[in-house]
mmCIF file of C-alpha atoms in Angstrom:
data_model
loop_
_atom_site.group_PDB
_atom_site.id
_atom_site.type_symbol
_atom_site.label_atom_id
_atom_site.label_comp_id
_atom_site.label_asym_id
_atom_site.label_seq_id
_atom_site.Cartn_x
_atom_site.Cartn_y
_atom_site.Cartn_z
ATOM 1 C CA UNK A 545 -36.245 -8.554 18.261
ATOM 2 C CA UNK A 546 -35.458 -9.187 14.577
ATOM 3 C CA UNK A 547 -33.923 -5.718 14.255
ATOM 4 C CA UNK A 548 -31.591 -6.384 17.180
ATOM 5 C CA UNK A 549 -30.502 -9.687 15.633
ATOM 6 C CA UNK A 550 -29.893 -8.016 12.307
ATOM 7 C CA UNK A 551 -27.671 -5.432 13.976
ATOM 8 C CA UNK A 552 -25.651 -8.179 15.659
ATOM 9 C CA UNK A 553 -25.156 -9.932 12.351
ATOM 10 C CA UNK A 554 -24.095 -6.767 10.559
ATOM 11 C CA UNK A 555 -21.624 -6.047 13.353
ATOM 12 C CA UNK A 556 -19.579 -9.030 12.145
ATOM 13 C CA UNK A 557 -19.739 -7.649 8.605
ATOM 14 C CA UNK A 558 -18.568 -4.213 9.756
ATOM 15 C CA UNK A 559 -15.605 -5.689 11.634
ATOM 16 C CA UNK A 560 -14.687 -7.656 8.519
ATOM 17 C CA UNK A 561 -15.020 -4.477 6.432
ATOM 18 C CA UNK A 562 -12.455 -2.775 8.622
ATOM 19 C CA UNK A 563 -10.053 -5.717 8.439
ATOM 20 C CA UNK A 564 -10.504 -5.796 4.664
ATOM 21 C CA UNK A 565 -9.482 -2.142 4.435
ATOM 22 C CA UNK A 566 -6.274 -3.008 6.323
ATOM 23 C CA UNK A 567 -5.631 -5.810 3.813
ATOM 24 C CA UNK A 568 -6.096 -3.420 0.883
ATOM 25 C CA UNK A 569 -3.393 -1.190 2.377
ATOM 26 C CA UNK A 570 -1.098 -4.235 2.480
ATOM 27 C CA UNK A 571 -1.684 -4.857 -1.239
ATOM 28 C CA UNK A 572 -0.321 -1.401 -2.037
ATOM 29 C CA UNK A 573 2.494 -1.243 0.518
ATOM 30 C CA UNK A 574 3.997 -4.790 0.377
ATOM 31 C CA UNK A 575 4.611 -4.997 4.160
ATOM 32 C CA UNK A 576 6.740 -8.177 4.104
ATOM 33 C CA UNK A 577 8.678 -7.657 0.874
ATOM 34 C CA UNK A 578 11.889 -6.646 2.698
ATOM 35 C CA UNK A 579 11.850 -9.840 4.774
ATOM 36 C CA UNK A 580 10.661 -12.303 2.112
ATOM 37 C CA UNK A 581 9.369 -11.328 -1.340
ATOM 38 C CA UNK A 582 7.913 -14.836 -1.781
ATOM 39 C CA UNK A 583 5.993 -14.722 1.516
ATOM 40 C CA UNK A 584 4.764 -11.211 0.698
ATOM 41 C CA UNK A 585 3.526 -12.391 -2.722
ATOM 42 C CA UNK A 586 1.632 -15.357 -1.273
ATOM 43 C CA UNK A 587 0.260 -13.336 1.653
ATOM 44 C CA UNK A 588 -1.225 -10.838 -0.768
ATOM 45 C CA UNK A 589 -2.559 -13.524 -3.128
ATOM 46 C CA UNK A 590 -4.058 -15.764 -0.435
ATOM 47 C CA UNK A 591 -5.270 -13.321 2.213
ATOM 48 C CA UNK A 592 -5.362 -9.764 0.913
ATOM 49 C CA UNK A 593 -7.097 -10.635 -2.365
ATOM 50 C CA UNK A 594 -10.191 -11.569 -0.374
ATOM 51 C CA UNK A 595 -10.722 -7.937 0.589
ATOM 52 C CA UNK A 596 -12.047 -6.287 -2.565
ATOM 53 C CA UNK A 597 -14.341 -9.192 -3.574
ATOM 54 C CA UNK A 598 -15.658 -9.088 0.009
ATOM 55 C CA UNK A 599 -16.522 -5.404 -0.388
ATOM 56 C CA UNK A 600 -18.365 -6.159 -3.634
ATOM 57 C CA UNK A 601 -20.353 -9.075 -2.172
ATOM 58 C CA UNK A 602 -21.397 -7.067 0.892
ATOM 59 C CA UNK A 603 -22.387 -4.072 -1.256
ATOM 60 C CA UNK A 604 -24.445 -6.353 -3.503
ATOM 61 C CA UNK A 605 -26.110 -7.958 -0.497
ATOM 62 C CA UNK A 606 -27.218 -4.719 1.141
ATOM 63 C CA UNK A 607 -28.336 -3.157 -2.143
ATOM 64 C CA UNK A 608 -30.375 -6.104 -3.426
ATOM 65 C CA UNK A 609 -32.079 -6.633 -0.072
ATOM 66 C CA UNK A 610 -33.974 -3.457 -0.981
ATOM 67 C CA UNK A 611 -34.831 -4.559 -4.536
ATOM 68 C CA UNK A 612 -38.126 -6.302 -5.277
ATOM 69 C CA UNK A 613 -38.727 -7.741 -8.728
ATOM 70 C CA UNK A 614 -41.798 -6.274 -10.367
ATOM 71 C CA UNK A 615 -41.275 -2.830 -8.824
ATOM 72 C CA UNK A 616 -39.346 -1.378 -11.750
ATOM 73 C CA UNK A 617 -39.832 2.332 -11.077
ATOM 74 C CA UNK A 618 -39.126 1.998 -7.354
ATOM 75 C CA UNK A 619 -36.030 -0.095 -8.088
ATOM 76 C CA UNK A 620 -34.783 2.464 -10.611
ATOM 77 C CA UNK A 621 -34.971 5.183 -7.978
ATOM 78 C CA UNK A 622 -32.993 3.045 -5.545
ATOM 79 C CA UNK A 623 -30.364 2.358 -8.199
ATOM 80 C CA UNK A 624 -30.104 6.063 -9.058
ATOM 81 C CA UNK A 625 -29.706 6.969 -5.378
ATOM 82 C CA UNK A 626 -26.970 4.346 -4.992
ATOM 83 C CA UNK A 627 -25.102 5.476 -8.111
ATOM 84 C CA UNK A 628 -25.343 9.108 -7.011
ATOM 85 C CA UNK A 629 -23.863 8.292 -3.605
ATOM 86 C CA UNK A 630 -20.939 6.266 -5.003
ATOM 87 C CA UNK A 631 -20.411 8.701 -7.889
ATOM 88 C CA UNK A 632 -20.243 11.648 -5.501
ATOM 89 C CA UNK A 633 -17.623 9.888 -3.364
ATOM 90 C CA UNK A 634 -15.651 9.028 -6.507
ATOM 91 C CA UNK A 635 -15.682 12.598 -7.840
ATOM 92 C CA UNK A 636 -14.570 14.046 -4.500
ATOM 93 C CA UNK A 637 -11.648 11.634 -4.197
ATOM 94 C CA UNK A 638 -10.731 12.202 -7.828
ATOM 95 C CA UNK A 639 -10.296 15.899 -7.011
ATOM 96 C CA UNK A 640 -8.353 15.103 -3.824
ATOM 97 C CA UNK A 641 -5.909 12.944 -5.795
ATOM 98 C CA UNK A 642 -5.479 15.421 -8.659
ATOM 99 C CA UNK A 643 -2.119 16.692 -7.314
ATOM 100 C CA UNK A 644 -0.806 13.125 -7.289
ATOM 101 C CA UNK A 645 -2.256 12.508 -10.740
ATOM 102 C CA UNK A 646 -0.515 15.613 -12.109
ATOM 103 C CA UNK A 647 2.674 14.541 -10.327
ATOM 104 C CA UNK A 648 2.552 11.150 -12.062
ATOM 105 C CA UNK A 649 1.981 12.588 -15.528
ATOM 106 C CA UNK A 650 4.614 15.292 -15.030
ATOM 107 C CA UNK A 651 7.174 12.627 -14.087
ATOM 108 C CA UNK A 652 6.257 10.499 -17.112
ATOM 109 C CA UNK A 653 6.188 13.452 -19.522
ATOM 110 C CA UNK A 654 2.984 15.217 -20.458
ATOM 111 C CA UNK A 655 1.226 14.277 -23.714
ATOM 112 C CA UNK A 656 -2.286 14.454 -25.115
ATOM 113 C CA UNK A 657 -2.287 10.661 -25.207
ATOM 114 C CA UNK A 658 -1.815 10.621 -21.442
ATOM 115 C CA UNK A 659 -4.821 12.933 -21.062
ATOM 116 C CA UNK A 660 -6.933 10.579 -23.169
ATOM 117 C CA UNK A 661 -5.666 7.636 -21.121
ATOM 118 C CA UNK A 662 -6.714 9.393 -17.918
ATOM 119 C CA UNK A 663 -10.204 10.050 -19.339
ATOM 120 C CA UNK A 664 -10.501 6.359 -20.240
ATOM 121 C CA UNK A 665 -9.288 5.347 -16.788
ATOM 122 C CA UNK A 666 -11.712 7.746 -15.104
ATOM 123 C CA UNK A 667 -14.637 5.745 -16.486
ATOM 124 C CA UNK A 668 -13.138 2.241 -16.472
ATOM 125 C CA UNK A 669 -10.090 1.801 -14.246
ATOM 126 C CA UNK A 670 -10.196 4.603 -11.704
ATOM 127 C CA UNK A 671 -8.977 8.196 -11.841
ATOM 128 C CA UNK A 672 -6.235 7.072 -9.442
ATOM 129 C CA UNK A 673 -5.176 3.454 -9.351
ATOM 130 C CA UNK A 674 -6.753 2.329 -6.069
ATOM 131 C CA UNK A 675 -9.991 4.212 -6.816
ATOM 132 C CA UNK A 676 -10.884 1.697 -9.563
ATOM 133 C CA UNK A 677 -13.197 0.040 -7.028
ATOM 134 C CA UNK A 678 -15.714 2.913 -7.220
ATOM 135 C CA UNK A 679 -16.392 3.106 -10.997
ATOM 136 C CA UNK A 680 -16.257 -0.715 -11.085
ATOM 137 C CA UNK A 681 -18.917 -0.785 -8.381
ATOM 138 C CA UNK A 682 -21.171 1.548 -10.356
ATOM 139 C CA UNK A 683 -20.791 -0.231 -13.708
ATOM 140 C CA UNK A 684 -21.042 -3.680 -12.141
ATOM 141 C CA UNK A 685 -24.149 -2.734 -10.172
ATOM 142 C CA UNK A 686 -25.880 -1.446 -13.304
ATOM 143 C CA UNK A 687 -25.038 -4.664 -15.172
ATOM 144 C CA UNK A 688 -26.249 -6.955 -12.384
ATOM 145 C CA UNK A 689 -29.360 -4.848 -11.741
ATOM 146 C CA UNK A 690 -30.332 -4.933 -15.432
ATOM 147 C CA UNK A 691 -29.728 -8.679 -15.756
ATOM 148 C CA UNK A 692 -31.719 -9.379 -12.615
ATOM 149 C CA UNK A 693 -34.616 -7.131 -13.608
ATOM 150 C CA UNK A 694 -34.835 -8.601 -17.114
ATOM 151 C CA UNK A 695 -33.909 -12.268 -16.685
ATOM 152 C CA UNK A 696 -33.835 -13.175 -12.993
ATOM 153 C CA UNK A 697 -31.185 -14.365 -10.569
ATOM 154 C CA UNK A 698 -29.971 -17.602 -12.204
ATOM 155 C CA UNK A 699 -29.401 -15.902 -15.554
ATOM 156 C CA UNK A 700 -27.558 -13.087 -13.780
ATOM 157 C CA UNK A 701 -25.268 -15.577 -12.016
ATOM 158 C CA UNK A 702 -24.517 -17.450 -15.253
ATOM 159 C CA UNK A 703 -23.644 -14.299 -17.207
ATOM 160 C CA UNK A 704 -21.560 -12.933 -14.338
ATOM 161 C CA UNK A 705 -19.670 -16.214 -14.051
ATOM 162 C CA UNK A 706 -19.037 -16.216 -17.807
ATOM 163 C CA UNK A 707 -17.664 -12.672 -17.696
ATOM 164 C CA UNK A 708 -15.488 -13.526 -14.696
ATOM 165 C CA UNK A 709 -14.079 -16.619 -16.407
ATOM 166 C CA UNK A 710 -13.074 -14.547 -19.443
ATOM 167 C CA UNK A 711 -11.461 -12.035 -17.087
ATOM 168 C CA UNK A 712 -9.737 -14.876 -15.244
ATOM 169 C CA UNK A 713 -8.151 -16.128 -18.469
ATOM 170 C CA UNK A 714 -6.951 -12.617 -19.296
ATOM 171 C CA UNK A 715 -5.727 -11.747 -15.794
ATOM 172 C CA UNK A 716 -4.084 -14.972 -14.637
ATOM 173 C CA UNK A 717 -2.539 -16.160 -17.884
ATOM 174 C CA UNK A 718 -1.238 -12.761 -19.023
ATOM 175 C CA UNK A 719 2.418 -13.991 -19.140
ATOM 176 C CA UNK A 720 1.393 -16.620 -21.693
ATOM 177 C CA UNK A 721 -0.625 -14.247 -23.875
ATOM 178 C CA UNK A 722 2.326 -11.858 -24.073
ATOM 179 C CA UNK A 723 4.549 -14.543 -25.642
ATOM 180 C CA UNK A 724 2.180 -16.257 -28.073
ATOM 181 C CA UNK A 725 2.227 -15.103 -31.731
ATOM 182 C CA UNK A 726 -0.955 -13.364 -32.938
ATOM 183 C CA UNK A 727 -2.589 -13.711 -29.528
ATOM 184 C CA UNK A 728 0.004 -11.289 -28.150
ATOM 185 C CA UNK A 729 -1.279 -8.722 -30.662
ATOM 186 C CA UNK A 730 -4.855 -9.152 -29.430
ATOM 187 C CA UNK A 731 -3.690 -9.009 -25.816
ATOM 188 C CA UNK A 732 -1.683 -5.860 -26.537
ATOM 189 C CA UNK A 733 -4.770 -4.274 -28.097
ATOM 190 C CA UNK A 734 -6.785 -5.210 -25.010
ATOM 191 C CA UNK A 735 -4.176 -3.629 -22.739
ATOM 192 C CA UNK A 736 -4.176 -0.389 -24.727
ATOM 193 C CA UNK A 737 -7.955 -0.108 -24.792
ATOM 194 C CA UNK A 738 -9.393 -1.650 -21.605
ATOM 195 C CA UNK A 739 -6.046 -2.076 -19.752
ATOM 196 C CA UNK A 740 -7.242 -4.725 -17.300
ATOM 197 C CA UNK A 741 -9.958 -7.313 -16.752
ATOM 198 C CA UNK A 742 -10.146 -6.278 -13.080
ATOM 199 C CA UNK A 743 -12.938 -3.804 -13.711
ATOM 200 C CA UNK A 744 -16.667 -3.251 -13.575
ATOM 201 C CA UNK A 745 -17.353 -5.485 -16.567
ATOM 202 C CA UNK A 746 -15.396 -8.704 -15.987
ATOM 203 C CA UNK A 747 -14.674 -8.592 -12.247
ATOM 204 C CA UNK A 748 -17.391 -6.759 -10.311
ATOM 205 C CA UNK A 749 -20.583 -8.485 -11.624
ATOM 206 C CA UNK A 750 -19.525 -11.883 -10.262
ATOM 207 C CA UNK A 751 -19.187 -10.729 -6.676
ATOM 208 C CA UNK A 752 -22.144 -8.365 -6.803
ATOM 209 C CA UNK A 753 -24.185 -11.330 -8.073
ATOM 210 C CA UNK A 754 -23.050 -13.355 -5.062
ATOM 211 C CA UNK A 755 -24.380 -10.528 -2.915
ATOM 212 C CA UNK A 756 -27.654 -10.756 -4.830
ATOM 213 C CA UNK A 757 -27.764 -14.524 -4.220
ATOM 214 C CA UNK A 758 -27.188 -14.046 -0.495
ATOM 215 C CA UNK A 759 -29.867 -11.349 -0.372
ATOM 216 C CA UNK A 760 -32.506 -13.605 -1.950
ATOM 217 C CA UNK A 761 -31.746 -16.930 -0.250
ATOM 218 C CA UNK A 762 -31.659 -18.286 3.277
ATOM 219 C CA UNK A 763 -28.447 -18.625 5.290
ATOM 220 C CA UNK A 764 -26.845 -21.953 6.047
ATOM 221 C CA UNK A 765 -25.747 -22.735 9.593
ATOM 222 C CA UNK A 766 -22.690 -20.920 10.883
ATOM 223 C CA UNK A 767 -20.660 -24.120 11.316
ATOM 224 C CA UNK A 768 -21.439 -25.281 7.763
ATOM 225 C CA UNK A 769 -20.603 -21.885 6.257
ATOM 226 C CA UNK A 770 -17.381 -21.642 8.277
ATOM 227 C CA UNK A 771 -16.333 -25.152 7.228
ATOM 228 C CA UNK A 772 -17.076 -24.416 3.573
ATOM 229 C CA UNK A 773 -15.042 -21.210 3.839
ATOM 230 C CA UNK A 774 -12.112 -23.136 5.315
ATOM 231 C CA UNK A 775 -12.234 -25.745 2.545
ATOM 232 C CA UNK A 776 -12.451 -22.992 -0.081
ATOM 233 C CA UNK A 777 -9.377 -21.302 1.394
ATOM 234 C CA UNK A 778 -7.419 -24.569 1.198
ATOM 235 C CA UNK A 779 -8.428 -24.929 -2.441
ATOM 236 C CA UNK A 780 -7.481 -21.292 -3.060
ATOM 237 C CA UNK A 781 -4.070 -21.970 -1.528
ATOM 238 C CA UNK A 782 -3.660 -24.913 -3.885
ATOM 239 C CA UNK A 783 -4.728 -22.833 -6.884
ATOM 240 C CA UNK A 784 -2.326 -20.002 -6.054
ATOM 241 C CA UNK A 785 0.497 -22.495 -5.451
ATOM 242 C CA UNK A 786 -0.046 -23.967 -8.927
ATOM 243 C CA UNK A 787 0.239 -20.533 -10.525
ATOM 244 C CA UNK A 788 3.395 -19.925 -8.502
ATOM 245 C CA UNK A 789 4.910 -23.202 -9.731
ATOM 246 C CA UNK A 790 3.984 -22.313 -13.309
ATOM 247 C CA UNK A 791 5.705 -18.942 -12.885
ATOM 248 C CA UNK A 792 2.623 -16.916 -13.806
ATOM 249 C CA UNK A 793 1.746 -15.543 -10.348
ATOM 250 C CA UNK A 794 2.204 -11.782 -10.637
ATOM 251 C CA UNK A 795 1.571 -8.684 -8.576
ATOM 252 C CA UNK A 796 -1.624 -8.011 -10.541
ATOM 253 C CA UNK A 797 -2.910 -11.602 -10.361
ATOM 254 C CA UNK A 798 -6.213 -11.310 -8.543
ATOM 255 C CA UNK A 799 -9.005 -13.126 -10.420
ATOM 256 C CA UNK A 800 -8.606 -16.552 -8.843
ATOM 257 C CA UNK A 801 -11.385 -19.076 -9.378
ATOM 258 C CA UNK A 802 -11.565 -20.198 -5.748
ATOM 259 C CA UNK A 803 -12.141 -16.632 -4.625
ATOM 260 C CA UNK A 804 -15.757 -17.116 -5.677
ATOM 261 C CA UNK A 805 -16.738 -19.815 -3.143
ATOM 262 C CA UNK A 806 -14.302 -18.474 -0.517
ATOM 263 C CA UNK A 807 -15.851 -15.007 -0.403
ATOM 264 C CA UNK A 808 -19.390 -16.336 -0.739
ATOM 265 C CA UNK A 809 -19.065 -18.627 2.280
ATOM 266 C CA UNK A 810 -17.127 -15.995 4.230
ATOM 267 C CA UNK A 811 -19.959 -13.467 3.896
ATOM 268 C CA UNK A 812 -22.584 -16.173 4.501
ATOM 269 C CA UNK A 813 -20.768 -17.127 7.703
ATOM 270 C CA UNK A 814 -20.438 -13.515 8.883
ATOM 271 C CA UNK A 815 -24.129 -12.877 8.269
ATOM 272 C CA UNK A 816 -25.132 -15.597 10.733
ATOM 273 C CA UNK A 817 -22.615 -14.687 13.431
ATOM 274 C CA UNK A 818 -24.366 -13.107 16.403
ATOM 275 C CA UNK A 819 -22.619 -10.151 18.013
ATOM 276 C CA UNK A 820 -24.054 -7.843 20.683
ATOM 277 C CA UNK A 821 -25.218 -4.436 19.361
ATOM 278 C CA UNK A 822 -22.561 -1.751 19.540
ATOM 279 C CA UNK A 823 -22.532 1.769 18.029
ATOM 280 C CA UNK A 824 -18.819 1.267 17.257
ATOM 281 C CA UNK A 825 -19.765 -0.936 14.292
ATOM 282 C CA UNK A 826 -21.041 2.074 12.370
ATOM 283 C CA UNK A 827 -17.746 3.844 13.003
ATOM 284 C CA UNK A 828 -15.820 0.813 11.729
ATOM 285 C CA UNK A 829 -17.962 0.818 8.591
ATOM 286 C CA UNK A 830 -17.168 4.453 7.859
ATOM 287 C CA UNK A 831 -13.511 4.077 8.806
ATOM 288 C CA UNK A 832 -13.085 1.154 6.398
ATOM 289 C CA UNK A 833 -14.122 3.295 3.418
ATOM 290 C CA UNK A 834 -12.057 6.276 4.549
ATOM 291 C CA UNK A 835 -8.950 4.127 5.080
ATOM 292 C CA UNK A 836 -9.471 2.533 1.665
ATOM 293 C CA UNK A 837 -9.782 5.843 -0.151
ATOM 294 C CA UNK A 838 -7.197 7.884 1.775
ATOM 295 C CA UNK A 839 -4.290 5.539 2.458
ATOM 296 C CA UNK A 840 -2.413 6.209 -0.795
ATOM 297 C CA UNK A 841 -2.136 9.890 0.195
ATOM 298 C CA UNK A 842 0.166 8.803 3.019
ATOM 299 C CA UNK A 843 1.711 5.638 1.573
ATOM 300 C CA UNK A 844 3.302 7.378 -1.407
ATOM 301 C CA UNK A 845 5.107 9.937 0.707
ATOM 302 C CA UNK A 846 6.137 7.415 3.352
ATOM 303 C CA UNK A 847 7.523 4.992 0.752
ATOM 304 C CA UNK A 848 9.685 7.821 -0.611
ATOM 305 C CA UNK A 849 10.980 8.658 2.863
ATOM 306 C CA UNK A 850 11.453 5.017 3.990
ATOM 307 C CA UNK A 851 11.975 3.010 0.776
ATOM 308 C CA UNK A 852 13.537 0.021 2.534
ATOM 309 C CA UNK A 853 11.167 -0.242 5.493
ATOM 310 C CA UNK A 854 7.895 -1.483 4.063
ATOM 311 C CA UNK A 855 6.548 -2.946 7.309
ATOM 312 C CA UNK A 856 7.150 0.348 9.113
ATOM 313 C CA UNK A 857 5.514 2.193 6.219
ATOM 314 C CA UNK A 858 2.528 -0.131 6.483
ATOM 315 C CA UNK A 859 1.894 0.671 10.143
ATOM 316 C CA UNK A 860 2.599 4.379 9.664
ATOM 317 C CA UNK A 861 0.176 4.446 6.719
ATOM 318 C CA UNK A 862 -2.481 2.760 8.831
ATOM 319 C CA UNK A 863 -1.913 5.253 11.642
ATOM 320 C CA UNK A 864 -2.226 8.225 9.275
ATOM 321 C CA UNK A 865 -5.288 6.831 7.477
ATOM 322 C CA UNK A 866 -6.982 5.949 10.765
ATOM 323 C CA UNK A 867 -6.186 9.395 12.129
ATOM 324 C CA UNK A 868 -7.704 10.944 9.019
ATOM 325 C CA UNK A 869 -10.802 8.744 9.370
ATOM 326 C CA UNK A 870 -11.163 9.767 13.014
ATOM 327 C CA UNK A 871 -10.968 13.464 12.115
ATOM 328 C CA UNK A 872 -13.625 13.043 9.431
ATOM 329 C CA UNK A 873 -16.093 10.971 11.460
ATOM 330 C CA UNK A 874 -15.717 13.019 14.656
ATOM 331 C CA UNK A 875 -16.364 16.305 12.825
ATOM 332 C CA UNK A 876 -19.307 15.281 10.634
ATOM 333 C CA UNK A 877 -21.863 17.007 12.852
ATOM 334 C CA UNK A 878 -19.822 20.215 12.935
ATOM 335 C CA UNK A 879 -19.126 20.152 9.169
ATOM 336 C CA UNK A 880 -21.878 18.149 7.422
ATOM 337 C CA UNK A 881 -19.985 18.430 4.104
ATOM 338 C CA UNK A 882 -17.671 15.690 5.405
ATOM 339 C CA UNK A 883 -20.549 13.209 5.116
ATOM 340 C CA UNK A 884 -19.978 13.271 1.351
ATOM 341 C CA UNK A 885 -16.729 11.337 1.879
ATOM 342 C CA UNK A 886 -18.633 8.267 3.071
#
């Protein structure tokens, strides 16, 4: 009976995973920019920016449900297995995107500095720009796992929050740092070395730690979690509006403070929602990852063909990415090598 309930709960998570993948596509395609650049900016900041933190929290939750403090060797094996799975997916997609990577560097002009930049990005910021999620997941998971093993959950949450707050200052207030004397030099150095605070060091540990917290604590009632999520979203809207009024809301602004409670209560709420068991949930889970990783393959070409039709490009990109996901998932039994993509 408990297993059936767990499957119903995870069905809500899998549906949300799929929706989150659709929101990630929107971040990269700007579906409403032709109609209203302001609406597009706020839609991405308020709605779409929930997607990646959601993925991190859910990944942290399912990983740390398997981790028991005091079982160091067993936990190490689980961490290694997780890192191997994510690392394998990352390497495969790195190879798939190599033609696009070469295309980018050829257009910009080849140099040895660009090769070194790509090597740095491979480990820190993604071998291709949307793939940053995968190395960030691996680095962030190692950080949170080590903190939890050594110091426990509360210490892990405090350190993760501290790292996120530093990243928040760097990410949100970038327009200020670029204009201030002396500080602009330090910020420029940061950009040349680490590039962004949206990575596995400043960004990922916070949301993976929320997954850890959810894995080790009891759920609140669905109505309470849903209400808290709604309040958090209102506060997030207020926060984003303030940045817009200050003129510092940018395309890369993503480390909002109210994302933390919003995503926490969203996942908490989804975990207590009861849905009837359905094998389609597993398909949605796989499709979400495949859409996330593959959509840029189609979006880049479509944006070149239809540069002034972003909404059409959005739906065409979704159709292509979903078609690709269907081909992969429906042929896994025939060609088991395809399982390495998910």
